[in-house]
Short mmCIF file of C-alpha atoms in Angstrom, two decimals:
data_model
loop_
_atom_site.label_atom_id
_atom_site.label_comp_id
_atom_site.label_asym_id
_atom_site.label_seq_id
_atom_site.Cartn_x
_atom_site.Cartn_y
_atom_site.Cartn_z
CA MET A 1 107.82 136.14 112.37
CA CYS A 2 106.12 132.83 111.21
CA LEU A 3 104.76 129.82 112.62
CA GLY A 4 108.20 128.32 112.19
CA GLU A 5 108.85 129.95 115.42
CA ARG A 6 107.30 126.92 117.02
CA GLU A 7 110.38 124.80 115.90
CA ASN A 8 112.34 126.84 118.40
CA ARG A 9 111.55 124.26 120.87
CA GLY A 10 113.72 121.77 118.95
CA GLY A 11 116.40 124.27 118.99
CA ALA A 12 116.00 125.31 115.50
CA ARG A 13 116.46 128.77 114.18
CA ALA A 14 113.05 130.75 113.92
CA ILE A 15 113.13 132.59 110.62
CA GLY A 16 115.52 130.17 108.82
CA PHE A 17 113.05 127.33 108.73
CA CYS A 18 110.18 128.90 106.89
CA LEU A 19 111.45 129.23 103.42
CA HIS A 20 110.21 126.01 102.15
CA ARG A 21 107.24 125.32 104.33
CA SER A 22 104.02 124.29 102.61
CA SER A 23 101.74 125.84 105.01
CA VAL A 24 100.01 128.91 106.55
CA ASN A 25 102.90 130.91 107.81
CA LEU A 26 100.80 133.74 108.98
CA VAL A 27 97.10 133.66 109.97
CA LEU A 28 95.63 136.63 107.93
CA PHE A 29 92.26 138.29 109.04
CA ARG A 30 90.28 140.80 106.84
CA SER A 31 89.82 144.23 108.43
CA ASP A 32 86.32 143.81 109.49
CA GLU A 33 86.62 140.27 110.88
CA GLU A 34 86.54 139.02 114.46
CA ARG A 35 90.08 138.41 115.11
CA ARG A 36 90.23 136.88 118.45
CA THR A 37 88.27 133.76 117.99
CA LEU A 38 88.61 131.11 115.16
CA LEU A 39 85.57 128.78 114.85
CA ARG A 40 85.57 125.12 113.78
CA ASP A 41 84.39 125.66 110.26
CA ASP A 42 87.10 128.15 109.44
CA ARG A 43 89.88 126.80 107.35
CA ARG A 44 92.41 128.62 109.65
CA PHE A 45 90.93 126.85 112.63
CA GLN A 46 91.46 123.42 110.81
CA HIS A 47 94.86 124.15 109.76
CA LEU A 48 95.99 125.37 113.24
CA VAL A 49 94.44 122.19 114.83
CA SER A 50 95.18 119.47 112.08
CA VAL A 51 98.38 120.51 110.52
CA LEU A 52 100.18 122.60 113.11
CA ARG A 53 98.68 120.97 116.22
CA ILE A 54 98.61 124.03 118.35
CA VAL A 55 98.27 123.81 122.05
CA PRO A 56 97.59 126.74 124.36
CA GLY A 57 100.69 128.74 125.02
CA ASP A 58 101.94 128.56 121.24
CA ARG A 59 102.65 131.65 119.31
CA VAL A 60 101.39 132.37 115.75
CA ALA A 61 102.07 134.95 113.30
CA VAL A 62 99.01 136.97 112.67
CA GLY A 63 98.13 140.12 110.36
CA ILE A 64 95.13 141.93 109.12
CA VAL A 65 95.11 142.53 105.46
CA GLY A 66 97.22 145.53 104.44
CA GLY A 67 98.50 145.98 107.99
CA ALA A 68 101.46 145.09 110.02
CA VAL A 69 102.63 141.59 110.77
CA THR A 70 102.55 140.66 114.58
CA SER A 71 102.08 137.66 116.73
CA ALA A 72 99.47 136.13 118.94
CA ARG A 73 99.46 133.75 121.92
CA VAL A 74 97.06 130.71 121.61
CA THR A 75 94.99 130.97 124.81
CA THR A 76 92.43 128.49 124.35
CA VAL A 77 92.15 125.37 122.13
CA GLU A 78 88.90 123.73 122.26
CA PRO A 79 86.74 121.52 119.87
CA GLU A 80 84.86 124.34 118.57
CA ARG A 81 87.05 127.29 118.89
CA ILE A 82 90.45 128.72 119.23
CA VAL A 83 91.16 132.01 121.03
CA LEU A 84 94.09 134.12 120.22
CA ASP A 85 95.69 136.99 122.30
CA TRP A 86 97.20 139.41 119.96
CA ASP A 87 100.14 140.69 122.03
CA GLY A 88 103.25 140.69 119.76
CA ASP A 89 105.22 143.74 118.44
CA ASP A 90 104.24 144.97 114.96
CA SER A 91 106.63 144.67 112.21
CA PRO A 92 106.03 146.15 108.71
CA ALA A 93 104.78 143.68 106.07
CA GLN A 94 107.14 142.80 103.20
CA PRO A 95 106.60 145.39 100.30
CA LEU A 96 105.48 143.87 97.03
CA LEU A 97 107.78 143.80 94.17
CA PRO A 98 107.24 146.59 91.63
CA LEU A 99 106.26 143.83 89.11
CA THR A 100 103.16 143.35 87.05
CA VAL A 101 102.50 139.94 85.52
CA VAL A 102 100.55 140.17 82.23
CA VAL A 103 99.17 136.67 81.25
CA GLY A 104 96.86 135.24 78.68
CA HIS A 105 93.86 133.52 80.54
CA PRO A 106 94.93 129.86 81.39
CA ARG A 107 92.06 127.21 82.29
CA PRO A 108 90.50 128.80 85.42
CA ILE A 109 91.73 126.21 87.81
CA VAL A 110 95.22 127.07 86.72
CA LEU A 111 94.74 130.60 87.14
CA ARG A 112 93.67 130.00 90.64
CA ARG A 113 96.78 128.25 91.62
CA LEU A 114 98.78 130.75 89.67
CA VAL A 115 97.33 133.75 91.52
CA LYS A 116 98.09 132.04 94.94
CA ASP A 117 101.76 131.66 93.76
CA LEU A 118 102.22 135.00 92.39
CA ALA A 119 100.73 136.30 95.63
CA THR A 120 103.34 134.35 97.60
CA LEU A 121 106.10 135.81 95.40
CA GLY A 122 104.74 139.23 96.06
CA VAL A 123 104.06 140.77 92.73
CA SER A 124 102.09 144.17 92.49
CA ARG A 125 99.54 143.33 89.85
CA ILE A 126 98.19 140.56 87.67
CA LEU A 127 96.58 141.42 84.43
CA VAL A 128 94.85 138.57 82.96
CA PHE A 129 93.98 139.14 79.14
CA ARG A 130 91.90 137.38 76.64
CA GLY A 131 94.09 136.47 73.88
CA GLU A 132 92.73 136.26 70.27
CA LEU A 133 93.48 132.51 70.26
CA SER A 134 92.24 131.98 73.78
CA GLU A 135 89.15 130.16 75.02
CA LYS A 136 86.69 133.01 75.05
CA SER A 137 84.58 131.52 77.95
CA TYR A 138 87.51 131.72 80.53
CA LEU A 139 86.84 135.41 81.32
CA GLU A 140 83.37 134.48 81.95
CA SER A 141 84.34 131.78 84.63
CA SER A 142 82.80 131.74 87.98
CA ILE A 143 86.16 132.41 89.61
CA TRP A 144 85.80 135.80 88.64
CA SER A 145 82.68 136.25 90.71
CA ASP A 146 82.65 133.57 93.45
CA GLY A 147 85.42 134.83 95.65
CA SER A 148 87.97 131.93 94.44
CA LEU A 149 90.59 134.49 93.41
CA ASP A 150 90.29 136.56 96.74
CA GLU A 151 90.61 133.35 98.71
CA ALA A 152 93.76 132.40 96.37
CA LEU A 153 95.29 135.80 97.16
CA LEU A 154 94.88 135.51 100.78
CA LEU A 155 96.29 131.84 100.86
CA GLY A 156 99.24 133.15 98.97
CA ALA A 157 99.74 135.96 101.38
CA GLU A 158 99.50 133.54 104.38
CA GLN A 159 102.06 131.27 102.58
CA ALA A 160 104.57 134.13 102.14
CA GLY A 161 103.90 135.14 105.75
CA THR A 162 102.64 138.65 104.73
CA THR A 163 99.42 140.79 104.81
CA VAL A 164 99.75 142.31 101.18
CA PHE A 165 99.05 140.89 98.05
CA PRO A 166 98.60 141.59 94.24
CA SER A 167 95.47 143.29 92.55
CA VAL A 168 94.08 141.14 89.86
CA SER A 169 92.31 142.39 86.78
CA ARG A 170 90.91 140.94 83.65
CA LEU A 171 91.33 142.68 80.26
CA TRP A 172 89.57 141.94 77.16
CA SER A 173 92.51 142.28 74.90
CA LEU A 174 96.43 142.23 74.93
CA GLU A 175 96.19 145.77 73.56
CA ARG A 176 94.35 146.98 76.69
CA ALA A 177 96.87 144.98 78.96
CA ILE A 178 100.08 146.45 77.14
CA ALA A 179 98.40 150.04 77.57
CA ALA A 180 97.99 149.19 81.29
CA VAL A 181 101.82 148.75 81.75
CA SER A 182 102.97 151.45 79.55
CA GLY A 183 105.36 153.09 81.91
CA ASP A 184 106.97 149.93 82.96
CA SER A 185 109.85 148.15 81.18
CA VAL A 186 108.14 145.32 79.48
CA VAL A 187 109.49 141.97 78.99
CA VAL A 188 107.69 139.40 76.73
CA PHE A 189 108.54 135.76 77.44
CA SER A 190 108.16 134.05 74.28
CA PRO A 191 109.48 130.81 72.79
CA ASP A 192 110.84 132.62 69.79
CA GLY A 193 112.56 135.42 71.83
CA PRO A 194 116.33 136.08 71.75
CA ALA A 195 118.41 133.14 72.92
CA ARG A 196 119.82 134.51 76.23
CA PRO A 197 117.66 135.80 78.98
CA ARG A 198 120.59 136.47 81.06
CA ASP A 199 121.94 139.21 78.84
CA VAL A 200 118.48 140.80 78.07
CA LEU A 201 117.35 140.80 81.58
CA ALA A 202 120.77 142.26 82.93
CA GLU A 203 119.34 145.59 81.46
CA LEU A 204 116.49 145.52 83.69
CA ARG A 205 118.79 146.49 86.69
CA GLY A 206 117.62 149.64 88.15
CA SER A 207 114.23 149.55 86.52
CA SER A 208 111.55 150.90 88.79
CA GLU A 209 108.66 149.02 87.38
CA VAL A 210 108.82 145.91 85.33
CA ALA A 211 106.05 144.02 83.56
CA VAL A 212 106.39 140.50 82.18
CA VAL A 213 104.03 139.31 79.50
CA LEU A 214 103.24 135.64 78.94
CA GLY A 215 101.10 134.54 76.16
CA PRO A 216 98.04 132.41 76.33
CA GLU A 217 98.47 128.61 76.04
CA ARG A 218 97.71 128.82 72.29
CA GLY A 219 100.14 131.69 71.70
CA PHE A 220 99.85 135.12 70.23
CA SER A 221 97.75 135.71 66.85
CA GLU A 222 99.48 137.66 64.14
CA LYS A 223 97.85 140.96 65.29
CA GLU A 224 99.06 140.35 68.65
CA GLU A 225 102.57 139.80 67.50
CA ASN A 226 102.54 142.88 65.53
CA LEU A 227 101.35 144.71 68.55
CA ILE A 228 104.42 143.29 70.67
CA ALA A 229 106.73 144.26 67.81
CA ARG A 230 105.54 147.76 67.71
CA THR A 231 105.81 148.05 71.61
CA ARG A 232 108.93 149.06 73.28
CA CYS A 233 109.62 145.69 74.88
CA THR A 234 112.24 143.09 75.39
CA ARG A 235 111.67 139.53 74.04
CA VAL A 236 113.30 136.52 75.85
CA ARG A 237 112.67 132.92 76.08
CA MET A 238 113.25 130.37 78.82
CA GLY A 239 115.03 127.52 77.12
CA GLU A 240 113.83 125.11 74.30
CA ARG A 241 111.29 123.29 76.34
CA THR A 242 107.63 123.60 76.52
CA ILE A 243 106.72 124.83 79.83
CA ARG A 244 103.33 125.03 81.54
CA THR A 245 101.96 128.67 81.84
CA GLU A 246 102.10 128.48 85.68
CA THR A 247 105.52 127.54 85.81
CA ALA A 248 106.55 130.04 83.14
CA CYS A 249 105.14 132.72 85.15
CA LEU A 250 106.99 131.79 88.31
CA LEU A 251 110.25 131.38 86.47
CA ALA A 252 109.70 134.83 84.86
CA VAL A 253 109.18 136.39 88.33
CA GLY A 254 112.30 134.71 89.69
CA ALA A 255 114.34 135.54 86.54
CA VAL A 256 113.43 139.17 86.92
CA ALA A 257 113.75 139.56 90.63
CA THR A 258 117.13 138.02 90.31
CA ALA A 259 118.11 140.13 87.35
CA THR A 260 116.92 143.52 88.84
CA GLY A 261 118.72 142.89 92.37
CA TRP A 262 115.28 142.87 93.91
CA TRP A 263 116.23 139.60 95.50
CA MET B 1 107.84 119.32 66.86
CA CYS B 2 104.79 119.10 69.04
CA LEU B 3 101.22 118.77 69.26
CA GLY B 4 100.90 122.58 68.73
CA GLU B 5 101.50 121.92 65.12
CA ARG B 6 97.81 121.10 65.09
CA GLU B 7 97.14 124.96 65.53
CA ASN B 8 98.52 125.33 62.28
CA ARG B 9 95.29 124.97 60.64
CA GLY B 10 94.44 128.16 62.34
CA GLY B 11 97.39 130.00 60.78
CA ALA B 12 99.50 129.85 63.92
CA ARG B 13 103.15 129.26 63.95
CA ALA B 14 104.12 125.62 65.04
CA ILE B 15 106.74 125.63 67.72
CA GLY B 16 106.00 129.21 68.97
CA PHE B 17 102.71 127.98 70.34
CA CYS B 18 104.10 125.39 72.73
CA LEU B 19 105.73 127.18 75.40
CA HIS B 20 102.88 127.54 77.78
CA ARG B 21 100.55 124.82 76.87
CA SER B 22 99.34 122.61 79.72
CA SER B 23 99.10 119.45 77.92
CA VAL B 24 100.77 116.43 76.32
CA ASN B 25 103.38 117.96 73.82
CA LEU B 26 104.76 114.72 72.78
CA VAL B 27 103.23 111.12 73.08
CA LEU B 28 105.97 109.15 74.87
CA PHE B 29 106.50 105.40 74.64
CA ARG B 30 108.62 103.06 76.52
CA SER B 31 111.01 101.06 74.46
CA ASP B 32 109.27 97.95 75.16
CA GLU B 33 106.03 99.00 74.35
CA GLU B 34 103.73 98.42 71.13
CA ARG B 35 103.85 102.00 69.71
CA ARG B 36 101.31 101.74 66.70
CA THR B 37 98.14 101.22 68.80
CA LEU B 38 96.73 103.04 71.82
CA LEU B 39 93.86 101.50 73.60
CA ARG B 40 91.01 103.14 75.54
CA ASP B 41 92.13 102.66 78.95
CA ASP B 42 95.65 104.38 78.24
CA ARG B 43 95.96 107.99 79.48
CA ARG B 44 97.39 109.13 76.19
CA PHE B 45 94.43 107.68 74.31
CA GLN B 46 92.13 109.59 76.78
CA HIS B 47 94.16 112.72 76.24
CA LEU B 48 94.56 112.57 72.50
CA VAL B 49 90.69 112.00 72.23
CA SER B 50 89.28 114.23 75.07
CA VAL B 51 91.76 117.16 75.23
CA LEU B 52 93.15 117.37 71.74
CA ARG B 53 90.26 115.97 69.86
CA ILE B 54 92.41 114.29 67.35
CA VAL B 55 90.91 112.97 64.03
CA PRO B 56 92.47 110.99 61.31
CA GLY B 57 95.07 112.87 59.41
CA ASP B 58 96.07 114.76 62.48
CA ARG B 59 100.02 114.64 63.28
CA VAL B 60 101.30 114.09 66.75
CA ALA B 61 104.83 114.36 68.19
CA VAL B 62 105.88 110.96 69.36
CA GLY B 63 109.10 109.28 70.76
CA ILE B 64 110.61 106.48 72.74
CA VAL B 65 112.16 106.99 75.94
CA GLY B 66 115.71 108.17 75.46
CA GLY B 67 115.36 108.14 71.77
CA ALA B 68 114.74 110.88 68.86
CA VAL B 69 111.69 113.05 68.66
CA THR B 70 109.69 112.29 65.62
CA SER B 71 106.10 112.55 64.32
CA ALA B 72 103.31 110.22 63.57
CA ARG B 73 100.22 110.54 61.40
CA VAL B 74 96.83 109.45 63.19
CA THR B 75 95.53 106.89 60.85
CA THR B 76 92.44 105.46 63.05
CA VAL B 77 90.39 107.05 65.73
CA GLU B 78 87.78 104.39 67.02
CA PRO B 79 86.16 104.17 70.38
CA GLU B 80 88.47 101.57 71.65
CA ARG B 81 91.67 102.36 69.95
CA ILE B 82 93.78 104.95 68.07
CA VAL B 83 96.46 103.85 65.44
CA LEU B 84 99.48 105.97 64.72
CA ASP B 85 101.75 105.86 61.79
CA TRP B 86 105.22 106.74 62.71
CA ASP B 87 106.37 108.40 59.48
CA GLY B 88 108.13 111.76 60.64
CA ASP B 89 111.86 112.66 60.36
CA ASP B 90 113.87 112.20 63.66
CA SER B 91 115.42 115.01 65.33
CA PRO B 92 117.42 114.67 68.57
CA ALA B 93 115.73 115.26 71.89
CA GLN B 94 116.70 118.42 74.00
CA PRO B 95 119.67 117.69 76.08
CA LEU B 96 119.28 117.82 79.98
CA LEU B 97 120.77 120.58 81.72
CA PRO B 98 123.98 119.73 83.68
CA LEU B 99 122.25 120.40 86.84
CA THR B 100 121.23 118.38 89.88
CA VAL B 101 118.52 119.21 92.55
CA VAL B 102 119.09 118.20 95.89
CA VAL B 103 116.06 118.61 97.92
CA GLY B 104 114.90 117.60 101.49
CA HIS B 105 111.90 115.15 101.15
CA PRO B 106 108.76 117.05 100.94
CA ARG B 107 105.43 115.48 101.49
CA PRO B 108 105.17 112.74 99.05
CA ILE B 109 102.36 114.26 96.89
CA VAL B 110 104.28 117.40 96.59
CA LEU B 111 107.46 115.44 95.64
CA ARG B 112 105.53 113.76 92.97
CA ARG B 113 104.37 117.07 91.39
CA LEU B 114 107.92 118.53 91.72
CA VAL B 115 109.43 115.65 90.15
CA LYS B 116 107.20 116.07 87.03
CA ASP B 117 108.00 119.85 86.82
CA LEU B 118 111.73 119.17 87.18
CA ALA B 119 111.51 116.76 84.44
CA THR B 120 109.76 119.32 82.19
CA LEU B 121 112.63 121.73 83.15
CA GLY B 122 115.22 119.07 82.11
CA VAL B 123 117.42 118.74 85.33
CA SER B 124 119.70 115.80 85.08
CA ARG B 125 119.24 114.43 88.62
CA ILE B 126 117.04 114.67 91.55
CA LEU B 127 118.36 113.62 94.94
CA VAL B 128 115.94 113.73 97.52
CA PHE B 129 117.50 113.35 101.12
CA ARG B 130 116.15 112.68 104.57
CA GLY B 131 116.75 115.83 106.65
CA GLU B 132 117.42 115.45 110.39
CA LEU B 133 114.25 117.42 111.01
CA SER B 134 112.32 115.83 108.35
CA GLU B 135 109.32 113.42 108.47
CA LYS B 136 111.09 110.20 108.75
CA SER B 137 108.18 108.20 107.11
CA TYR B 138 108.33 110.14 103.71
CA LEU B 139 111.20 108.10 102.53
CA GLU B 140 109.04 104.93 103.17
CA SER B 141 106.11 106.46 100.97
CA SER B 142 104.60 104.21 98.38
CA ILE B 143 105.58 106.81 95.59
CA TRP B 144 108.98 105.15 95.97
CA SER B 145 107.55 101.69 94.87
CA ASP B 146 104.38 101.92 93.15
CA GLY B 147 105.51 103.59 89.97
CA SER B 148 104.28 107.07 90.71
CA LEU B 149 107.54 108.73 90.23
CA ASP B 150 108.25 107.10 86.92
CA GLU B 151 104.72 108.24 85.71
CA ALA B 152 105.56 111.63 86.94
CA LEU B 153 108.81 111.70 85.15
CA LEU B 154 107.21 110.58 81.74
CA LEU B 155 104.28 113.26 82.17
CA GLY B 156 107.13 116.00 82.64
CA ALA B 157 108.94 114.79 79.62
CA GLU B 158 105.69 114.71 77.55
CA GLN B 159 104.89 118.21 78.58
CA ALA B 160 108.50 119.29 77.66
CA GLY B 161 108.03 117.73 74.35
CA THR B 162 110.95 115.50 74.90
CA THR B 163 112.02 111.74 75.47
CA VAL B 164 114.67 112.18 78.18
CA PHE B 165 114.37 112.92 81.91
CA PRO B 166 116.06 113.11 85.10
CA SER B 167 117.33 110.16 87.32
CA VAL B 168 115.58 110.08 90.81
CA SER B 169 117.37 108.92 93.96
CA ARG B 170 116.53 108.88 97.53
CA LEU B 171 119.39 109.41 100.11
CA TRP B 172 119.31 108.82 103.79
CA SER B 173 121.11 112.12 104.75
CA LEU B 174 122.24 115.55 103.47
CA GLU B 175 125.89 114.13 103.93
CA ARG B 176 125.35 111.58 101.34
CA ALA B 177 123.65 113.88 99.03
CA ILE B 178 126.28 116.33 99.26
CA ALA B 179 129.07 113.56 98.72
CA ALA B 180 127.02 112.83 95.46
CA VAL B 181 127.39 116.07 93.90
CA SER B 182 131.04 116.77 95.14
CA GLY B 183 132.41 117.58 91.66
CA ASP B 184 129.69 120.27 91.00
CA SER B 185 129.47 123.95 91.88
CA VAL B 186 126.99 123.70 94.71
CA VAL B 187 124.57 126.40 95.57
CA VAL B 188 122.59 126.29 98.70
CA PHE B 189 119.20 128.08 98.54
CA SER B 190 118.56 129.09 102.14
CA PRO B 191 116.68 131.83 103.84
CA ASP B 192 119.72 133.21 105.66
CA GLY B 193 122.02 133.09 102.57
CA PRO B 194 123.69 136.34 101.28
CA ALA B 195 121.21 139.11 100.12
CA ARG B 196 122.01 139.09 96.22
CA PRO B 197 121.36 135.83 94.26
CA ARG B 198 122.32 137.90 91.12
CA ASP B 199 125.92 138.58 92.07
CA VAL B 200 126.41 135.22 93.59
CA LEU B 201 124.84 133.29 90.68
CA ALA B 202 126.90 135.31 88.21
CA GLU B 203 129.84 133.21 89.39
CA LEU B 204 128.21 130.12 87.96
CA ARG B 205 128.84 131.22 84.35
CA GLY B 206 130.66 128.82 82.58
CA SER B 207 130.13 125.88 85.25
CA SER B 208 130.08 122.56 83.69
CA GLU B 209 128.06 120.86 86.55
CA VAL B 210 125.92 122.64 89.03
CA ALA B 211 123.94 121.30 92.01
CA VAL B 212 121.32 123.44 93.94
CA VAL B 213 120.46 122.20 97.44
CA LEU B 214 117.18 123.11 99.11
CA GLY B 215 116.39 122.19 102.68
CA PRO B 216 113.56 120.29 103.99
CA GLU B 217 110.52 122.06 105.00
CA ARG B 218 111.54 122.37 108.62
CA GLY B 219 114.85 123.51 107.58
CA PHE B 220 118.36 122.18 108.42
CA SER B 221 119.68 120.97 111.72
CA GLU B 222 122.68 122.48 113.33
CA LYS B 223 124.82 119.33 112.34
CA GLU B 224 123.55 120.03 108.74
CA GLU B 225 124.30 123.73 108.88
CA ASN B 226 127.72 122.71 109.99
CA LEU B 227 128.11 120.45 107.10
CA ILE B 228 127.26 123.06 104.54
CA ALA B 229 129.40 125.38 106.13
CA ARG B 230 132.49 123.10 105.71
CA THR B 231 131.37 122.33 102.04
CA ARG B 232 132.67 124.45 99.14
CA CYS B 233 129.43 126.07 98.40
CA THR B 234 127.63 129.19 97.74
CA ARG B 235 124.57 130.27 99.79
CA VAL B 236 121.73 132.45 98.26
CA ARG B 237 118.36 133.39 99.05
CA MET B 238 115.31 134.36 97.11
CA GLY B 239 113.75 137.18 98.67
CA GLU B 240 112.51 137.45 102.19
CA ARG B 241 109.20 135.69 101.55
CA THR B 242 108.30 132.07 102.69
CA ILE B 243 108.13 129.87 99.58
CA ARG B 244 106.77 126.37 99.01
CA THR B 245 109.32 123.69 98.41
CA GLU B 246 108.20 123.13 94.92
CA THR B 247 108.11 126.82 94.04
CA ALA B 248 111.61 127.36 95.52
CA CYS B 249 112.78 124.30 93.57
CA LEU B 250 111.50 125.73 90.15
CA LEU B 251 112.95 129.36 90.90
CA ALA B 252 116.20 127.88 91.89
CA VAL B 253 116.59 126.02 88.43
CA GLY B 254 115.36 129.03 86.49
CA ALA B 255 117.78 131.21 88.36
CA VAL B 256 120.70 128.80 87.69
CA ALA B 257 119.76 128.28 84.06
CA THR B 258 119.68 132.05 83.47
CA ALA B 259 122.80 132.82 85.32
CA THR B 260 124.99 130.26 83.67
CA GLY B 261 123.59 131.17 80.12
CA TRP B 262 122.14 127.56 79.54
CA TRP B 263 118.93 129.38 78.72
#
């Protein structure tokens, strides 16, 4: 159920072609939106026209935030509007992974990209904390108030082809973040963790709720290190290389989803 | 051995603080370059001055492509030049992972970012192939001739804090790409692969050379699917969601590096 269906014309299989697409794989609407007509200034209009080059009769996957995934037939494509006729069968949205990502606040522009990608991967919660060594101003960034993160969540869900996405919260210390995941199996990804994530992560199999913790760019303070040491959590590292925050977060999600068998 | 050493002033540990930095963690020079003086129009000059705000006396990690990692003392910071005194002990560069990433050519701008990230993660080879359903023009993109990919490799290695990086090749068909990895354990990441990457990837433990294959954005043609079916390779998928090419490649590297125990 995705825009890849359009490839059917060329004889390709529908779902199989969607994994690696860099595009909107579902046109997502908020519950209070008009959902039949997309106007010219709407990014979804732009995408359907410019990238996917839809024509009347095409089908697109559609959904309402939190609702089912269905499909619509494009009935009208005009310079100022596209009209969609929602006539597909409903199928449930992919459930979110029972996974919380706890991350030290990166640069706001990086956080925005990260939130989008984590929404695509389907984590349940994103907790962004202010590390003691972090740039204090990041948590006051306009991305927390101007709708940037909401937009990033929608884009991530559209990429994934689903209608559900994580909650995002900011927390003023690692201590509060750790408290918020106290019932979960907690894994801290840290350069000085034990050598073999494989063996450590294997113990996660069967976990019902997992949280991964990644430090801020400047690392943990001594106080934070002591807090982590007192917490019942597992420390792993990902090789010896210096990896960007956003890359490290994606790898952590992939490693846990694989180790637990969620994937 | 990285620019994180600078954080030592604040009492933080050196290496531990580098994992999640989004910055140049090693200043990398080509073998034929002047390596004592950085001029104002050099991006490394800009980074050292604007982002890291170096002052005389600071130490920075430095290296020559393919050589050892060492450190230099900043002796001069002037508006037009920075002078470095290479006086650290040599330590060997992190070896590359015995891993080849075979990927259908994504949009050129995406490929550039991907090459940088794969260089950071330390894969040995990147083979970019023209899928039958791919945009044919991509392989003629200027990124293949204007030095963009070389620059991306350097940036990725600098992020990782190392001096070695993958080779990048373009191949005109999946068949040629598969032939190029014929001695490796080949894993195809595909939306219709078996359900559990965990179990499948576990068989990679002990593999000396592994190749991961990811299809182009529009997927594989029937001919390519048949080729894959004839090839001794393992098919896995990463969940049910539609993931961007670049994200899928990173997750594939992480999954394999974890499963094999390289990490």
